[in-house]
Amino acid sequence: MRAFGSFALAALLFLLPAAALAQDPPRSGQPVFDRAVELVFDHFHDASALGRFATAVRHEIEDAGAPLNAESSNERVSKAIDTVLASLQASHTGRFQQGTIAYFELADIFRFAIRNDLRRLFPPEGEVSYPGIGMIAQPSNGSLFVNDVYDGSPASRAGILVGDEILAVDGAPYREIASFRDKVGQTVEIRLRRNAGSEPIAVKVAVEQLRPLRTFEKAIEASVSVTERDGKRIGYVRLWTLSAPDGIDIVARELADGRLKDVDGVVVDLRGRWGGGPSDAAELFVGDTPTFRLIQRNGEATLANVRWQRPVVGIIDGGARSGLELFAYALKTNGIPLVGSRTAGALLAGRAYLLPDDSLLEVAVSDAVIGDNVRLEGVGVEPDVPVAFSLPYAAGRDPQRDAAVEEMLRILAGG
């Protein structure tokens, strides 16, 4: 593998113009930074970007105010890595540290890539997990707001809503992992503000040891619901990611034999957390082949193929990225309306690598092209029905989902 990496680097450098070769980045002496730079040069998919990447690396090392070297602080190293990676102007390229939920979720998604280190990182069995409540926060104007509440999670069961401002956890500032460390099996008190200017409220939430991909599967299953409007039954399911091994199968079972089998139409929510998954996942809703079952002698049926033939409406926003973005594109090109806001424009293929401090480096290792040279990277998929969503103090209101239901009613009314 190491010999191959050296060959790949040599090949990339051969393709670079002379000016870029002259800017071959020097080493800083800081092992985490230098390894990140090496991995980008070995594996980043676009050799033409390595010239400006080399310039960014040199600028960090030779910075007059705070040159990067072996004595640099962790904060300085993190800033430098973020800066040089940003120069690549590519999705699926970033560093993730152990104090973040993203680190654990990506470690599970890319578990095969780091398989040799799983038992060391997550003893004793190598199962990726973290202490948490199933909630994601996003900063806005100096405050933190709940951006995602995983369906069926402790946060959902406790009544935490998207748009709630997070003030404190057990009297201390909120930290994604540290706020819940050593508290599994206990409850924490989260102080929230639901409406602008209102008095804070306190919510007790159970802390669980969460396994990321299993948590996503449970969230997909728990998201399934059916509402009745104007005599029509409208189903809903949220695809939090396509990377969960059983995610699409859960949806297929619900459509074929579960809670969604008798609905008049389905709203598919692609406002996910991560993409991944099979490139043909959308065929569940747009494929032409019929539903197919295998029935054994005892009468037990196994679904071999499921195809939904009734109306579909999709919901998208910046959370629809990577494989979910390809899913959205497939729906749109098959005439299925999309409601919400533009997708992330993040459709490259990424791979994860461990850095010397056990942080994860994701590098875009392949370009992604749809059909006849269609690229979504940096472009995204536009909605057919644009609907804005304001996060702060949303109090659980979801105008994009509401608009998707109205669009489905319009379709059903038209036959």
Coordinates of C-alpha atoms in Angstrom, one line a residue:
M1 CA 0.0 0.0 0.0
R2 CA 2.8 2.4 0.9
A3 CA 4.6 1.7 -2.4
F4 CA 1.4 2.4 -4.3
G5 CA 1.0 5.7 -2.4
S6 CA 4.5 6.7 -3.5
F7 CA 3.7 5.8 -7.1
A8 CA 0.5 7.8 -6.9
L9 CA 2.3 10.8 -5.6
A10 CA 4.9 10.6 -8.4
A11 CA 2.2 10.3 -11.0
L12 CA 0.4 13.4 -9.6
L13 CA 3.5 15.4 -9.5
F14 CA 4.3 14.4 -13.1
L15 CA 1.0 15.9 -14.1
L16 CA 1.6 19.2 -12.3
P17 CA 2.8 22.2 -14.3
A18 CA 6.3 23.4 -13.6
A19 CA 5.1 26.3 -11.4
A20 CA 3.3 23.9 -9.2
L21 CA 6.3 21.6 -8.9
A22 CA 8.3 24.6 -7.8
Q23 CA 5.9 25.1 -5.0
D24 CA 6.2 21.5 -3.6
P25 CA 5.3 22.1 0.0
P26 CA 8.0 21.9 2.6
R27 CA 7.6 19.9 5.9
S28 CA 6.7 21.8 9.0
G29 CA 8.0 19.3 11.5
Q30 CA 4.5 19.1 13.0
P31 CA 3.5 15.5 12.5
V32 CA -0.3 15.9 12.3
F33 CA -0.1 18.8 9.8
D34 CA 2.6 17.1 7.7
R35 CA 0.7 13.8 7.5
A36 CA -2.5 15.6 6.4
V37 CA -0.5 17.4 3.6
E38 CA 1.0 14.1 2.6
L39 CA -2.4 12.4 2.3
V40 CA -3.8 15.1 0.2
F41 CA -0.8 14.9 -2.2
D42 CA -1.1 11.2 -2.4
H43 CA -4.9 10.9 -2.8
F44 CA -6.8 14.1 -3.7
H45 CA -8.6 13.5 -6.9
D46 CA -7.8 16.7 -8.7
A47 CA -4.1 17.1 -9.4
S48 CA -4.7 20.6 -10.8
A49 CA -5.6 21.9 -7.4
L50 CA -2.3 20.8 -5.8
G51 CA -0.5 23.9 -6.9
R52 CA -2.7 26.3 -4.9
F53 CA -2.7 23.7 -2.0
A54 CA 1.1 23.8 -2.0
T55 CA 1.0 27.6 -1.8
A56 CA -1.4 27.5 1.1
V57 CA 0.8 25.0 2.9
R58 CA 3.9 27.2 2.5
H59 CA 2.0 30.2 3.7
E60 CA 1.1 28.5 6.9
I61 CA 4.7 27.3 7.5
E62 CA 6.2 30.7 6.7
D63 CA 3.6 32.8 8.4
A64 CA 5.4 35.9 9.8
G65 CA 3.1 36.2 12.8
A66 CA 2.8 32.5 13.8
P67 CA 4.8 30.1 11.7
L68 CA 3.7 26.5 11.9
N69 CA 6.3 24.2 13.4
A70 CA 6.8 21.3 15.8
E71 CA 6.1 23.6 18.8
S72 CA 2.8 25.0 17.5
S73 CA -0.3 24.7 19.7
N74 CA -3.1 22.3 18.9
E75 CA -5.3 25.3 18.1
R76 CA -2.8 26.6 15.6
V77 CA -2.4 23.2 14.0
S78 CA -6.2 22.9 13.6
K79 CA -6.5 26.3 12.1
A80 CA -3.7 25.6 9.6
I81 CA -5.1 22.3 8.5
D82 CA -8.6 23.8 8.0
T83 CA -7.0 26.7 6.0
V84 CA -5.0 24.5 3.6
L85 CA -7.9 22.1 3.1
A86 CA -10.2 25.0 2.3
S87 CA -7.8 25.9 -0.6
L88 CA -8.8 22.8 -2.4
Q89 CA -12.4 24.1 -2.7
A90 CA -13.9 20.6 -2.6
S91 CA -16.5 18.7 -0.6
H92 CA -15.6 15.5 1.3
T93 CA -12.4 17.1 2.4
G94 CA -12.0 18.0 6.1
R95 CA -10.6 17.1 9.5
F96 CA -12.7 15.7 12.3
Q97 CA -11.7 15.6 15.9
Q98 CA -12.8 13.2 18.7
G99 CA -14.7 15.8 20.6
T100 CA -17.4 16.0 17.8
I101 CA -20.3 13.8 16.9
A102 CA -19.2 14.0 13.3
Y103 CA -16.0 12.1 14.2
F104 CA -17.9 9.1 15.5
E105 CA -20.5 9.1 12.8
L106 CA -17.8 9.2 10.1
A107 CA -15.7 6.6 11.9
D108 CA -18.6 4.3 11.6
I109 CA -19.4 5.2 8.0
F110 CA -15.7 4.7 7.1
R111 CA -15.1 1.8 9.5
F112 CA -13.7 -0.4 6.7
A113 CA -11.0 2.2 5.9
I114 CA -9.8 2.4 9.5
R115 CA -10.6 -1.3 10.4
N116 CA -7.1 -2.0 11.7
D117 CA -7.4 0.7 14.4
L118 CA -11.0 0.1 15.5
R119 CA -10.3 -2.1 18.5
R120 CA -7.7 0.4 19.7
L121 CA -9.9 3.4 19.2
F122 CA -13.2 1.8 20.5
P123 CA -12.2 -1.0 22.9
P124 CA -12.8 -3.7 23.5
E125 CA -14.8 -4.9 20.5
G126 CA -14.1 -2.1 18.0
E127 CA -17.7 -1.0 17.9
V128 CA -18.0 2.8 17.2
S129 CA -20.1 4.5 19.8
Y130 CA -20.4 7.7 21.8
P131 CA -22.3 9.1 24.8
G132 CA -25.1 11.3 23.6
I133 CA -28.8 12.1 23.3
G134 CA -29.4 12.2 19.5
M135 CA -29.2 16.0 19.0
I136 CA -27.1 18.1 16.7
A137 CA -26.6 21.9 17.3
Q138 CA -25.6 24.6 14.9
P139 CA -24.2 28.1 15.8
S140 CA -26.1 31.2 14.6
N141 CA -25.3 34.8 15.6
G142 CA -23.3 33.7 18.6
S143 CA -25.8 31.3 20.0
L144 CA -26.3 27.5 19.6
F145 CA -29.6 26.2 18.1
V146 CA -30.8 22.6 17.8
N147 CA -30.5 21.8 14.1
D148 CA -31.4 18.1 14.1
V149 CA -33.2 15.8 16.5
Y150 CA -32.9 12.2 15.5
D151 CA -36.3 10.5 15.4
G152 CA -36.8 8.2 18.3
S153 CA -33.7 9.4 20.2
P154 CA -33.6 10.5 23.8
A155 CA -33.7 14.1 22.8
S156 CA -36.8 13.5 20.7
R157 CA -38.5 11.6 23.5
A158 CA -37.7 14.4 25.9
G159 CA -39.5 16.9 23.7
I160 CA -36.5 18.9 22.5
L161 CA -37.4 20.7 19.2
V162 CA -35.5 21.9 16.2
G163 CA -34.9 25.6 16.7
D164 CA -34.5 25.5 20.5
E165 CA -31.6 27.6 21.7
I166 CA -29.2 25.5 23.9
L167 CA -28.1 27.5 27.0
A168 CA -26.4 24.9 29.2
V169 CA -26.1 21.2 30.0
D170 CA -25.9 20.5 33.7
G171 CA -25.1 24.1 34.3
A172 CA -22.1 24.1 31.9
P173 CA -21.7 25.2 28.3
Y174 CA -22.8 22.6 25.7
R175 CA -20.2 20.3 24.3
E176 CA -21.2 17.6 21.7
I177 CA -19.3 14.8 23.5
A178 CA -17.9 16.2 26.7
S179 CA -21.3 17.2 28.0
F180 CA -22.4 13.6 28.2
R181 CA -19.2 11.7 29.0
D182 CA -19.4 9.4 32.0
K183 CA -23.2 10.0 32.2
V184 CA -24.5 7.0 30.2
G185 CA -27.5 5.6 32.1
Q186 CA -28.1 8.9 33.8
T187 CA -30.1 12.0 33.0
V188 CA -28.8 15.5 32.2
E189 CA -30.6 18.8 32.6
I190 CA -30.6 20.9 29.4
R191 CA -31.6 24.5 29.6
L192 CA -33.3 25.7 26.5
R193 CA -35.0 28.8 25.2
R194 CA -37.8 28.0 22.8
N195 CA -38.9 31.5 21.8
A196 CA -36.9 34.7 21.4
G197 CA -36.8 36.6 24.6
S198 CA -38.7 33.9 26.6
E199 CA -37.7 32.5 29.9
P200 CA -35.5 29.4 29.7
I201 CA -37.0 26.0 30.2
A202 CA -35.3 22.9 31.7
V203 CA -35.6 19.5 30.1
K204 CA -34.3 16.2 31.6
V205 CA -32.8 13.9 29.0
A206 CA -31.5 10.3 29.3
V207 CA -27.9 9.8 28.1
E208 CA -27.3 6.7 26.0
Q209 CA -24.3 5.1 24.4
L210 CA -25.2 5.6 20.7
R211 CA -23.9 3.5 17.9
P212 CA -24.0 5.9 14.9
L213 CA -25.2 3.7 12.0
R214 CA -27.6 1.8 14.2
T215 CA -28.9 5.2 15.6
F216 CA -29.6 6.3 12.0
E217 CA -31.5 3.1 11.2
K218 CA -33.6 3.6 14.3
A219 CA -34.2 7.2 13.3
I220 CA -35.3 6.3 9.8
E221 CA -37.7 3.7 11.2
A222 CA -39.0 6.1 13.9
S223 CA -39.6 8.9 11.3
V224 CA -42.3 6.9 9.5
S225 CA -45.7 8.5 10.0
V226 CA -49.1 8.8 8.3
T227 CA -51.3 11.8 8.3
E228 CA -54.8 12.2 7.0
R229 CA -55.8 15.4 5.1
D230 CA -58.8 16.0 2.9
G231 CA -59.7 12.3 2.8
K232 CA -56.1 11.4 1.7
R233 CA -53.5 9.4 3.6
I234 CA -50.0 10.8 3.2
G235 CA -47.0 8.9 4.4
Y236 CA -43.7 10.4 5.5
V237 CA -40.2 9.0 5.9
R238 CA -36.9 10.7 6.5
L239 CA -33.7 9.3 5.1
W240 CA -31.1 10.6 7.6
T241 CA -28.3 8.8 5.6
L242 CA -27.9 6.2 2.9
S243 CA -24.8 4.8 4.7
A244 CA -26.7 2.8 7.3
P245 CA -26.7 -0.8 6.1
D246 CA -30.4 -1.4 6.6
G247 CA -31.7 2.1 5.9
I248 CA -33.1 1.6 2.4
D249 CA -34.4 -1.9 3.4
I250 CA -36.4 -0.3 6.3
V251 CA -38.1 2.1 3.9
A252 CA -38.7 -0.7 1.4
R253 CA -40.4 -2.9 4.0
E254 CA -42.5 0.0 5.2
L255 CA -43.7 0.7 1.7
A256 CA -44.4 -3.0 0.8
D257 CA -45.9 -4.4 4.0
G258 CA -45.6 -1.8 6.7
R259 CA -47.2 1.5 7.8
L260 CA -46.8 3.1 4.3
K261 CA -48.3 0.3 2.1
D262 CA -51.8 1.8 2.0
V263 CA -51.1 5.5 1.8
D264 CA -52.1 7.6 -1.2
G265 CA -48.7 9.2 -1.6
V266 CA -45.3 9.4 0.2
V267 CA -43.2 12.4 1.2
V268 CA -39.5 11.4 1.2
D269 CA -37.4 13.7 3.3
L270 CA -33.8 13.9 2.1
R271 CA -32.6 16.5 4.6
G272 CA -30.1 14.2 5.9
R273 CA -26.9 14.2 8.0
W274 CA -24.6 12.2 5.6
G275 CA -24.9 10.7 2.1
G276 CA -23.2 7.5 1.1
G277 CA -25.1 4.5 0.1
P278 CA -25.8 2.8 -3.3
S279 CA -25.9 5.0 -6.3
D280 CA -29.2 3.4 -7.4
A281 CA -31.1 3.9 -4.1
A282 CA -33.7 6.2 -5.7
E283 CA -34.9 3.3 -7.9
L284 CA -37.1 2.4 -4.9
F285 CA -39.3 5.3 -6.1
V286 CA -38.4 5.7 -9.8
G287 CA -37.6 2.2 -11.1
D288 CA -39.7 0.5 -13.7
T289 CA -39.4 -3.1 -12.5
P290 CA -42.3 -4.4 -10.4
T291 CA -42.3 -5.4 -6.8
F292 CA -41.1 -9.0 -6.5
R293 CA -41.5 -11.5 -3.6
L294 CA -40.0 -15.0 -3.1
I295 CA -42.5 -17.3 -1.2
Q296 CA -41.2 -20.4 0.5
R297 CA -43.2 -23.6 1.1
N298 CA -44.3 -22.5 4.5
G299 CA -45.8 -19.3 3.0
E300 CA -43.1 -17.0 4.4
A301 CA -42.5 -14.2 1.8
T302 CA -39.2 -12.5 1.3
L303 CA -39.1 -9.1 -0.5
A304 CA -36.6 -9.4 -3.4
N305 CA -37.5 -6.1 -5.1
V306 CA -39.8 -3.2 -4.1
R307 CA -41.0 -0.4 -6.4
W308 CA -43.3 2.4 -5.2
Q309 CA -45.8 3.3 -8.0
R310 CA -47.9 6.0 -6.3
P311 CA -47.1 9.7 -6.0
V312 CA -43.9 10.9 -4.3
V313 CA -42.7 14.4 -3.2
G314 CA -39.2 15.0 -2.0
I315 CA -37.9 17.5 0.6
I316 CA -34.3 18.9 0.2
D317 CA -32.0 21.4 1.7
G318 CA -28.3 21.8 2.4
G319 CA -28.4 18.6 4.4
A320 CA -29.0 16.7 1.2
R321 CA -25.5 15.9 0.2
S322 CA -23.4 13.2 -1.5
G323 CA -25.5 10.1 -2.1
L324 CA -28.7 11.9 -0.9
E325 CA -28.0 14.5 -3.5
L326 CA -27.7 11.9 -6.2
F327 CA -31.1 10.5 -4.9
A328 CA -32.6 14.0 -5.2
Y329 CA -31.3 14.4 -8.7
A330 CA -32.8 11.1 -9.7
L331 CA -36.2 12.1 -8.3
K332 CA -36.1 15.5 -10.1
T333 CA -35.1 14.1 -13.5
N334 CA -38.0 11.6 -13.2
G335 CA -40.5 14.3 -12.7
I336 CA -40.9 14.0 -8.9
P337 CA -41.3 17.5 -7.4
L338 CA -38.7 18.6 -4.8
V339 CA -39.7 21.1 -2.0
G340 CA -37.3 23.1 0.1
S341 CA -34.0 24.7 -0.7
R342 CA -30.9 23.9 -2.8
T343 CA -28.9 20.8 -1.9
A344 CA -25.3 21.1 -0.7
G345 CA -23.5 20.7 -4.1
A346 CA -21.3 18.1 -2.5
L347 CA -21.0 15.1 -4.8
L348 CA -17.5 13.7 -4.7
A349 CA -16.3 10.4 -3.4
G350 CA -14.5 10.6 0.0
R351 CA -12.2 8.3 2.0
A352 CA -11.1 8.7 5.6
Y353 CA -7.6 8.4 7.0
L354 CA -6.4 8.5 10.6
L355 CA -3.9 11.2 11.5
P356 CA -1.2 10.7 14.2
D357 CA -3.4 12.2 16.9
D358 CA -6.3 9.8 15.9
S359 CA -8.3 12.6 14.3
L360 CA -9.9 11.7 11.0
L361 CA -9.0 13.3 7.7
E362 CA -11.5 12.9 4.9
V363 CA -10.1 13.4 1.4
A364 CA -12.1 13.6 -1.9
V365 CA -10.5 10.8 -3.8
S366 CA -12.7 10.6 -6.9
D367 CA -14.7 13.0 -9.0
A368 CA -18.4 12.1 -9.5
V369 CA -20.1 12.4 -12.9
I370 CA -23.8 11.7 -13.7
G371 CA -24.8 10.6 -17.1
D372 CA -23.4 12.7 -19.9
N373 CA -20.9 14.8 -17.8
V374 CA -23.4 16.2 -15.3
R375 CA -21.6 17.3 -12.1
L376 CA -23.4 18.4 -8.9
E377 CA -20.3 19.4 -7.0
G378 CA -20.5 23.1 -6.3
V379 CA -23.9 23.3 -8.1
G380 CA -26.5 21.2 -6.2
V381 CA -30.1 20.4 -7.1
E382 CA -32.6 23.2 -7.0
P383 CA -36.1 22.7 -5.6
D384 CA -39.2 22.9 -7.8
V385 CA -41.1 24.5 -4.9
P386 CA -38.7 26.8 -3.0
V387 CA -39.5 27.1 0.7
A388 CA -37.2 28.9 3.2
F389 CA -36.5 27.6 6.7
S390 CA -35.3 29.8 9.5
L391 CA -33.7 27.8 12.3
P392 CA -33.6 30.1 15.4
Y393 CA -36.6 29.6 17.6
A394 CA -38.5 27.5 15.0
A395 CA -40.1 25.7 18.0
G396 CA -40.4 22.5 15.9
R397 CA -42.3 24.3 13.1
D398 CA -41.3 22.9 9.7
P399 CA -42.5 25.0 6.7
Q400 CA -40.7 22.8 4.2
R401 CA -42.5 19.6 5.4
D402 CA -45.8 21.5 5.5
A403 CA -45.3 22.7 1.9
A404 CA -44.4 19.1 0.8
V405 CA -47.7 17.9 2.2
E406 CA -49.6 20.6 0.4
E407 CA -47.8 19.7 -2.8
M408 CA -48.8 16.1 -2.4
L409 CA -52.4 17.1 -1.8
R410 CA -52.3 19.1 -5.0
I411 CA -51.0 16.1 -6.9
L412 CA -53.6 13.8 -5.5
A413 CA -56.4 16.2 -6.2
G414 CA -55.3 16.3 -9.8
G415 CA -55.5 12.5 -10.1

